[in-house]
Coordinates of C-alpha atoms and ligand atoms in Angstrom, one line a residue:
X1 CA 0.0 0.0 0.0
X2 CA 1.4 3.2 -1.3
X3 CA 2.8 5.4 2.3
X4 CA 2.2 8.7 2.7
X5 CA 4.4 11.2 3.9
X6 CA 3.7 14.6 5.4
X7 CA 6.8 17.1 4.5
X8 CA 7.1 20.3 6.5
X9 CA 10.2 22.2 5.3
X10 CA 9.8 24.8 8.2
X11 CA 12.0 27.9 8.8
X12 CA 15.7 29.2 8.0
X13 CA 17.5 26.3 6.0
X14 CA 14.3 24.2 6.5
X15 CA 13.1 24.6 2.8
X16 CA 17.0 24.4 1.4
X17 CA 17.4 20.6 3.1
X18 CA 13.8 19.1 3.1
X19 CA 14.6 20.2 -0.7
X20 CA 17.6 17.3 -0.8
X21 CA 15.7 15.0 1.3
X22 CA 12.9 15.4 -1.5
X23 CA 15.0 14.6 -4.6
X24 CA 15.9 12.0 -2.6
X25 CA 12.7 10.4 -1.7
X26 CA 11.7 11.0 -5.8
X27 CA 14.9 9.1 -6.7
X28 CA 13.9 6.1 -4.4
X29 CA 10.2 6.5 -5.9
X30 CA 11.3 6.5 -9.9
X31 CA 14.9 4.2 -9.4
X32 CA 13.8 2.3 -6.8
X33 CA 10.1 1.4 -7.1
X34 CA 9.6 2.8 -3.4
X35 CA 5.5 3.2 -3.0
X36 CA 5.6 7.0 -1.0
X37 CA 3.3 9.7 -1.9
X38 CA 4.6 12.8 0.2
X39 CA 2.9 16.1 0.6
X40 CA 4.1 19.3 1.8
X41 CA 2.7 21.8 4.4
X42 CA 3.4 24.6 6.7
X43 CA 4.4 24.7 10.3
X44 CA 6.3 27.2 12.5
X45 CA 7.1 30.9 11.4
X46 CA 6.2 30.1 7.8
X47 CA 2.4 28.9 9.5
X48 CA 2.3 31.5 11.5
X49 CA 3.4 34.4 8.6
X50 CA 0.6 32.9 6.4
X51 CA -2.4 31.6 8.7
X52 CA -1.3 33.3 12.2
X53 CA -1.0 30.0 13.5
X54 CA 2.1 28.2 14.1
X55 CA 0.4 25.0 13.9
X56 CA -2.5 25.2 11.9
X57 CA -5.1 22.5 12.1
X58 CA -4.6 21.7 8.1
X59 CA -1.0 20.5 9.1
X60 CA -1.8 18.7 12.2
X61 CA -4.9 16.5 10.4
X62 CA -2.4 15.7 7.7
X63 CA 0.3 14.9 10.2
X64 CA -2.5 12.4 12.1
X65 CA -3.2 10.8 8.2
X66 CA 0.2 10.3 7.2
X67 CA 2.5 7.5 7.8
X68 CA 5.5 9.6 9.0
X69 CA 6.2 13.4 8.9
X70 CA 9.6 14.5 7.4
X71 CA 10.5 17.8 9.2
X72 CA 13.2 20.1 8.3
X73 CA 13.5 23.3 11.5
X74 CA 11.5 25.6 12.9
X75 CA 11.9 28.9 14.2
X76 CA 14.4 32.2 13.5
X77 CA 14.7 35.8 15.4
X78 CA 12.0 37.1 13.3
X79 CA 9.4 35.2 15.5
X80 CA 11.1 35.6 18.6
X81 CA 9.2 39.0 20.0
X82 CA 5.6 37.1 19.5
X83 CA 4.0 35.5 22.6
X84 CA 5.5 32.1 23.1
X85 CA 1.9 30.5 22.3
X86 CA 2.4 31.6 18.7
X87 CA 6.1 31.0 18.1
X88 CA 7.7 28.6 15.8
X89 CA 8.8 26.0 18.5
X90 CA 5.2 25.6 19.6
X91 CA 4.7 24.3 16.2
X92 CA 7.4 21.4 16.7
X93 CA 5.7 20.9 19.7
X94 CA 2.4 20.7 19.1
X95 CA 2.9 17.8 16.8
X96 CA 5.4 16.4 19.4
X97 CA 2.1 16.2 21.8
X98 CA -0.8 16.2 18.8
X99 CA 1.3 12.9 17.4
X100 CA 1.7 11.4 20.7
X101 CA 5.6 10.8 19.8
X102 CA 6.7 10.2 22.9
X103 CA 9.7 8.1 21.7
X104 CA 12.8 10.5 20.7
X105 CA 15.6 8.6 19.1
X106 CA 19.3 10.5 18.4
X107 CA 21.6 8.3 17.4
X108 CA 25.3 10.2 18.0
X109 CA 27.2 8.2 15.4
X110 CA 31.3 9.6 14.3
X111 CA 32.1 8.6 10.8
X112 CA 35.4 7.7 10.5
X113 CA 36.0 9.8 7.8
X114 CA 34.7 13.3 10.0
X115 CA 37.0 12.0 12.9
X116 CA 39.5 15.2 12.2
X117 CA 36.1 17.3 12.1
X118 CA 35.0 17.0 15.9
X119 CA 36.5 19.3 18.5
X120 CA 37.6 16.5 20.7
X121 CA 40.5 14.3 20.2
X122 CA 40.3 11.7 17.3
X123 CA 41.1 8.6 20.3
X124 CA 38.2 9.8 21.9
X125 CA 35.4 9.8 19.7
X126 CA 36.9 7.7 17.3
X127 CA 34.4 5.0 16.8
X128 CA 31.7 6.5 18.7
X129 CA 28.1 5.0 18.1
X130 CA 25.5 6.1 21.0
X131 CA 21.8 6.4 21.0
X132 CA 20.5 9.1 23.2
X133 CA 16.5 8.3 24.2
X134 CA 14.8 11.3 25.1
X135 CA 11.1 11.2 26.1
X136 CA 9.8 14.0 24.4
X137 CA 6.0 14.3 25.5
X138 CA 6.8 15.4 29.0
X139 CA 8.3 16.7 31.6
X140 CA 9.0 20.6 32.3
X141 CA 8.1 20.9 28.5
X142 CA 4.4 20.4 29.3
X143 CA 4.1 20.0 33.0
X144 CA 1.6 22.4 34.6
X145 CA 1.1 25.1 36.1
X146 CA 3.4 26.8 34.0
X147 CA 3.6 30.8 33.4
X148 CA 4.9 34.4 33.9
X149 CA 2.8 35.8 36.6
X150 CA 2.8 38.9 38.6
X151 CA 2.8 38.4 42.1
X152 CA 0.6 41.0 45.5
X153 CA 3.8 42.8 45.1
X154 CA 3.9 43.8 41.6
X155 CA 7.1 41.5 41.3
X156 CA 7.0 38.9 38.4
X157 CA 7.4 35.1 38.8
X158 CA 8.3 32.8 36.2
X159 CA 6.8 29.2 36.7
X160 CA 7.4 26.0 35.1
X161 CA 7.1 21.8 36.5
X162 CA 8.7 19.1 35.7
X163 CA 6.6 16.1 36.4
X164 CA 6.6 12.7 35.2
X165 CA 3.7 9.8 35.7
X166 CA 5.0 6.2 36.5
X167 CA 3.9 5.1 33.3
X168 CA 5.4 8.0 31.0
X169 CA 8.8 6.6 32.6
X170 CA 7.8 2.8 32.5
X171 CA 7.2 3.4 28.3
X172 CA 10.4 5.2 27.6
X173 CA 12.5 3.0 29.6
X174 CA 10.8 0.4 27.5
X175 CA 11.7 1.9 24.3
X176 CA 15.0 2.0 25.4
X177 CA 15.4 -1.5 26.9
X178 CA 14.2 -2.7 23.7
X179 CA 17.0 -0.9 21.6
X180 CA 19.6 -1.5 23.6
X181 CA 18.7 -5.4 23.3
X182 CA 19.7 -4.4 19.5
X183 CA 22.5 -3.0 20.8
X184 CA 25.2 -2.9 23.3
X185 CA 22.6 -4.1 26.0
X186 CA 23.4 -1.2 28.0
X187 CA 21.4 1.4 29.3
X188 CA 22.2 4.2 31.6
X189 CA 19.5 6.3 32.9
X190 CA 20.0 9.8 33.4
X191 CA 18.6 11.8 35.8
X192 CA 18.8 14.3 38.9
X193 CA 17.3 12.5 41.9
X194 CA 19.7 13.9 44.4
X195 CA 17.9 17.2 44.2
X196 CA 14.2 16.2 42.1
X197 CA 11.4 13.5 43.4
X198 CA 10.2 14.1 39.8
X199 CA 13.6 12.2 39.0
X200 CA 13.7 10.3 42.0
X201 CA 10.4 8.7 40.8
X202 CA 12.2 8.2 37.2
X203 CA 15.2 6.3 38.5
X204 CA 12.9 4.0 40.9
X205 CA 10.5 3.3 37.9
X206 CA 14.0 2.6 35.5
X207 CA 15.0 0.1 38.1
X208 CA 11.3 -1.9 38.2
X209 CA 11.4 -1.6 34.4
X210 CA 14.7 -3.0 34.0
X211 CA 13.4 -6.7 36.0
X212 CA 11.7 -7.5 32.7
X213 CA 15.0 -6.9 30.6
X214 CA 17.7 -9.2 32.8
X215 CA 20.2 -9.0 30.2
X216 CA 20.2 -5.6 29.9
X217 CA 22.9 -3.8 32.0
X218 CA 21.2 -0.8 33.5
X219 CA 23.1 2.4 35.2
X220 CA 22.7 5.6 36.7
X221 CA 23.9 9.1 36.3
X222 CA 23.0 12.3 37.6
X223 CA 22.4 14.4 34.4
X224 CA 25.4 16.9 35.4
X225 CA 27.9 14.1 35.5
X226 CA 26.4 12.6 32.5
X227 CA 27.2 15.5 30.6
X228 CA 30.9 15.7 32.0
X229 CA 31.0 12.3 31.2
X230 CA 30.2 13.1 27.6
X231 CA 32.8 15.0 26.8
X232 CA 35.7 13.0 29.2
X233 CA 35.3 9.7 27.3
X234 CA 32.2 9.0 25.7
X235 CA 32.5 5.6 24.1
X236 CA 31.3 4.4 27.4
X237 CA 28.0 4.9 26.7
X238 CA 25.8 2.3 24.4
X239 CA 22.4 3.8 25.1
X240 CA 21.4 6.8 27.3
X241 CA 17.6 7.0 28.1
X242 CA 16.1 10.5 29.8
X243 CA 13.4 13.1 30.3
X244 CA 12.3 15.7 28.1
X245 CA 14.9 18.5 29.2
X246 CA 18.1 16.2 30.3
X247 CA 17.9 15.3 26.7
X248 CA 17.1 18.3 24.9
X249 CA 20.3 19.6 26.6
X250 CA 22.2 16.2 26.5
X251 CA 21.9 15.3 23.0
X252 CA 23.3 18.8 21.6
X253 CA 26.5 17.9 23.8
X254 CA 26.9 14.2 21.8
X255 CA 26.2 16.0 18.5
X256 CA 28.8 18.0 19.1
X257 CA 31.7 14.9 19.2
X258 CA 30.5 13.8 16.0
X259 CA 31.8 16.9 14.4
X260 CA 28.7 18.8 13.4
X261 CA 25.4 19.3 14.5
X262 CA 24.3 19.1 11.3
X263 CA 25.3 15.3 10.9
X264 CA 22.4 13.9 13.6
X265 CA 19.5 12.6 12.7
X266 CA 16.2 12.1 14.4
X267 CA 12.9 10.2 14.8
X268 CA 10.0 10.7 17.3
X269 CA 7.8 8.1 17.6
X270 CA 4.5 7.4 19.2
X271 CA 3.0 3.8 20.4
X272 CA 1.6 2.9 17.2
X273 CA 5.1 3.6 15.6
X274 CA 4.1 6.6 13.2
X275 CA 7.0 8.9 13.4
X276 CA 7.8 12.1 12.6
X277 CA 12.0 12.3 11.2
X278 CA 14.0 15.6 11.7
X279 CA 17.5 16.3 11.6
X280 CA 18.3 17.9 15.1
X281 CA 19.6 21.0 14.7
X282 CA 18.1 24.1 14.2
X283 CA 16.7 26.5 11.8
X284 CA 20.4 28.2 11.6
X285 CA 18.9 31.6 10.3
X286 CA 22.1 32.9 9.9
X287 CA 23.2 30.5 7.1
X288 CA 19.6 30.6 6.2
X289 CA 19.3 30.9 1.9
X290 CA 22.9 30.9 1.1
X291 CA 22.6 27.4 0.0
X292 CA 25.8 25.7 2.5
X293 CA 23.6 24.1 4.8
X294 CA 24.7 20.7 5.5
X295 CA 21.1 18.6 4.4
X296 CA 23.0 15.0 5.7
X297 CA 21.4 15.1 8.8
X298 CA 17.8 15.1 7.4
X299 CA 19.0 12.5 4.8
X300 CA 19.9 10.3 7.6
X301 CA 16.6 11.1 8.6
X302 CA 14.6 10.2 5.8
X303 CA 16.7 6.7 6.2
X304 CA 15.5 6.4 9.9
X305 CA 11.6 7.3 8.4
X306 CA 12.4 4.0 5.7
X307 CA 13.4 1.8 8.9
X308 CA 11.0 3.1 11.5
X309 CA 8.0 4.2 10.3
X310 CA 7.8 3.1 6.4
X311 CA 9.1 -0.4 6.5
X312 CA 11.5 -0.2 3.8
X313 CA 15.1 -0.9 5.5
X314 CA 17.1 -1.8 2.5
X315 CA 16.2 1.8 1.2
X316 CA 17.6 2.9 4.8
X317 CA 20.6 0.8 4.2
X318 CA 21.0 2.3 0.7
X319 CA 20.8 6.2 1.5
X320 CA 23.6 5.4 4.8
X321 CA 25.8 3.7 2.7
X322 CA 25.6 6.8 -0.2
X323 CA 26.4 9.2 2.6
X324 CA 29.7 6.9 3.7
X325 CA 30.5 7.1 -0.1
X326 CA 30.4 10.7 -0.3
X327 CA 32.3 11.6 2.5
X328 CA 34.6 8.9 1.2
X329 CA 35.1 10.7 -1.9
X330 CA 35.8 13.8 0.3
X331 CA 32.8 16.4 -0.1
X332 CA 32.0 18.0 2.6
X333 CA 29.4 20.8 3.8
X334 CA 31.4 24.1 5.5
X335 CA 30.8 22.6 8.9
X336 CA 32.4 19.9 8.3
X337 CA 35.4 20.9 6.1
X338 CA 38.5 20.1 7.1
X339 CA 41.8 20.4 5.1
X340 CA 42.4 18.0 2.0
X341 CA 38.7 18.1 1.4
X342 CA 36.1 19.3 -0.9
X343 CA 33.7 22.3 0.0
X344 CA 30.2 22.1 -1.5
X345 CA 26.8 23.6 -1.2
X346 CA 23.5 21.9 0.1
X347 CA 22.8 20.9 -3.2
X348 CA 26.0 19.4 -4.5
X349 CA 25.3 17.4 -1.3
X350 CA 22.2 16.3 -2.2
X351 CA 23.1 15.4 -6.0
X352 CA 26.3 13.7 -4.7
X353 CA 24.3 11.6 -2.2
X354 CA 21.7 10.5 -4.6
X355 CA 24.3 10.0 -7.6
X356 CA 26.2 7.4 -5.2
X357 CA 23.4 5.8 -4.3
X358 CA 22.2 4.8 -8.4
X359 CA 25.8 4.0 -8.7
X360 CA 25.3 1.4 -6.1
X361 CA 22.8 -0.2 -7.9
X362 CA 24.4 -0.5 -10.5
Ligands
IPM1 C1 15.2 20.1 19.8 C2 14.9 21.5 19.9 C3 13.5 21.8 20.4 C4 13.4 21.3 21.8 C5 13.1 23.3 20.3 C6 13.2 23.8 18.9 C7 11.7 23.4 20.8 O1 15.9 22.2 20.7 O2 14.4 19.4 19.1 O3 16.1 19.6 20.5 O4 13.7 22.0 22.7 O5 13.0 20.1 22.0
MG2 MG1 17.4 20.9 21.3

């Protein structure tokens, strides 16, 4: 049955790398035989320029009827003085909560050939290959009461909660248990119960969890260590599962030893495995249009949509094998340049990847 898929190029370089991850798709349709429809909508700034509305209803029904969203970024400074009900992110996050994808997947994987690229030392992250879970429905993102508010004394207060139900932890621990038994078989749990219940309650629920999984290896770190343990040797991690903001703020810090931001994919999913794929950076307005953005990351994304969401690994397999290929033959984005190596746009990029992938075929 032919899958649909919702495209929402978004803000800043949104449009320029959901454009690669488009030719892409077409040359998996027409070369490949791949059964995808995809259709495109608005979400973020671009929503909110043309409907006032950030998330307009149009894009969440098709969201809810597709198969898997492909998303490029959202947001930029032009949005920034609206009221944060009506800015860009709330778009992303909408979905996040509309779509139910509670399941946040970023893989932090070094390619050899980009070891020289990442501002750590080549021993350390040479080799690297971690998966970062992130539950992505909850917490301080969406706990309530939330809020500015201005107090008897004319002072203002700024409110947010993080909170966490037993079974928000039990399903994310879950996801991760079940990757890592892919994996590594070890999981460590990040979180800050020395100071929080709310994580208190997480790593008490991580350790019931883990009973069902008893080859899994499960450990705990308090989410400041974790992230000094990140950048002091971080080949000791296989998978790393935690709330909403430990991993918003966790998984920059692994994208960073790959080299570039703009290498990491993504995929959100929800319990009936409908996902939505984006790369994890940002919107990057200030590269926004000039046509250098690196689009690798959503490509990688569009091969975890093939694996997660549309069924179709061997097309996955395909479109990570071009990308070795390329930056075999030495192209590389501006963010990822390093001497002896070839510069190119986002577009080059794209070609390159899609050219290497009809070579493999033959
Ligand atoms: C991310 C982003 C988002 C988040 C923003 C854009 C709302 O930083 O996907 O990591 O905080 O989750
Ligand atoms: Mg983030």
């Amino acid at each position: 049955m032919t899958k649909k898929i919702l495209i929402l190029p978004g803000d800043g370089i949104g449009p320029e790398i959901v454009a690669e991850a488009t030719k892409l798709l077409d040359g998996l349709r027409t070369d490949f035989g791949l059964d995808i429809e995809t259709e495109t909508a608005l979400v973020g700034g671009a929503a909110y320029d043309a409907y006032g509305n950030p998330l307009p209803e149009a894009t969440l029904a098709a969201a809810k009827a597709a198969n898997a969203v492909l998303l490029g970024a959202v947001g930029g400074p032009k949005w920034e003085p609206l009221h944060i009900s009506k800015r860009p992110e709330k778009g992303l996050l909408g979905l996040r909560s509309g779509l139910g994808l509670f399941a946040n997947l970023r893989p932090a994987i070094l390619y050899p050939q980009l070891a020289e690229a990442s501002t750590l030392k080549s021993e350390v992250v040479a080799g690297l290959d971690i998966m970062i879970v992130r539950e992505l429905t909850g917490d301080i993102y969406f706990g309530q009461p939330r809020g500015i508010e201005t107090l008897p004394s004319g002072e203002r207060r700024g409110l947010n909660t993080m909170v966490y139900t037993e079974s928000e932890v039990e399903r994310i621990c879950r996801v991760a248990f079940d990757i890592a038994m892919q994996r590594g078989k070890r999981v460590c749990s990040v979180d800050k119960a020395n100071v929080l219940e709310c994580t208190e309650l997480w790593r008490e629920v991580a350790i019931k969890t883990a009973a069902d999984y008893p080859e899994i290896e499960l450990s705990h770190l308090y989410v400041d260590n974790a992230a000094m343990q990140l950048v002091r040797a971080p080949k000791q991690f296989d998978v790393m599962v935690t709330g909403n903001i430990f991993g918003d703020i966790l998984s920059d810090c692994a994208a960073m030893l790959t080299g570039s931001i703009g290498m990491l994919p993504s995929a959100s999913l929800n319990e009936q495995g409908q996902g939505m794929y984006e790369p994890i950076h940002g919107s990057a307005p200030d590269i926004a249009g000039q046509g250098v953005a690196n689009p690798l990351a959503t490509l990688l994304s569009v091969a975890m949509m093939l694996r997660y969401s549309l069924g179709a690994p061997d097309a996955a397999d395909r479109i990570d094998a071009a990308v070795s290929k390329v930056l075999d033959h030495g192209l590389r984005t501006p963010d990822i340049a390093s001497p002896g190596t070839t510069t190119v746009g986002t577009s080059a990029m794209g070609d390159a990847v899609l050219e290497a992938m009809r070579a493999s075929a033959g």
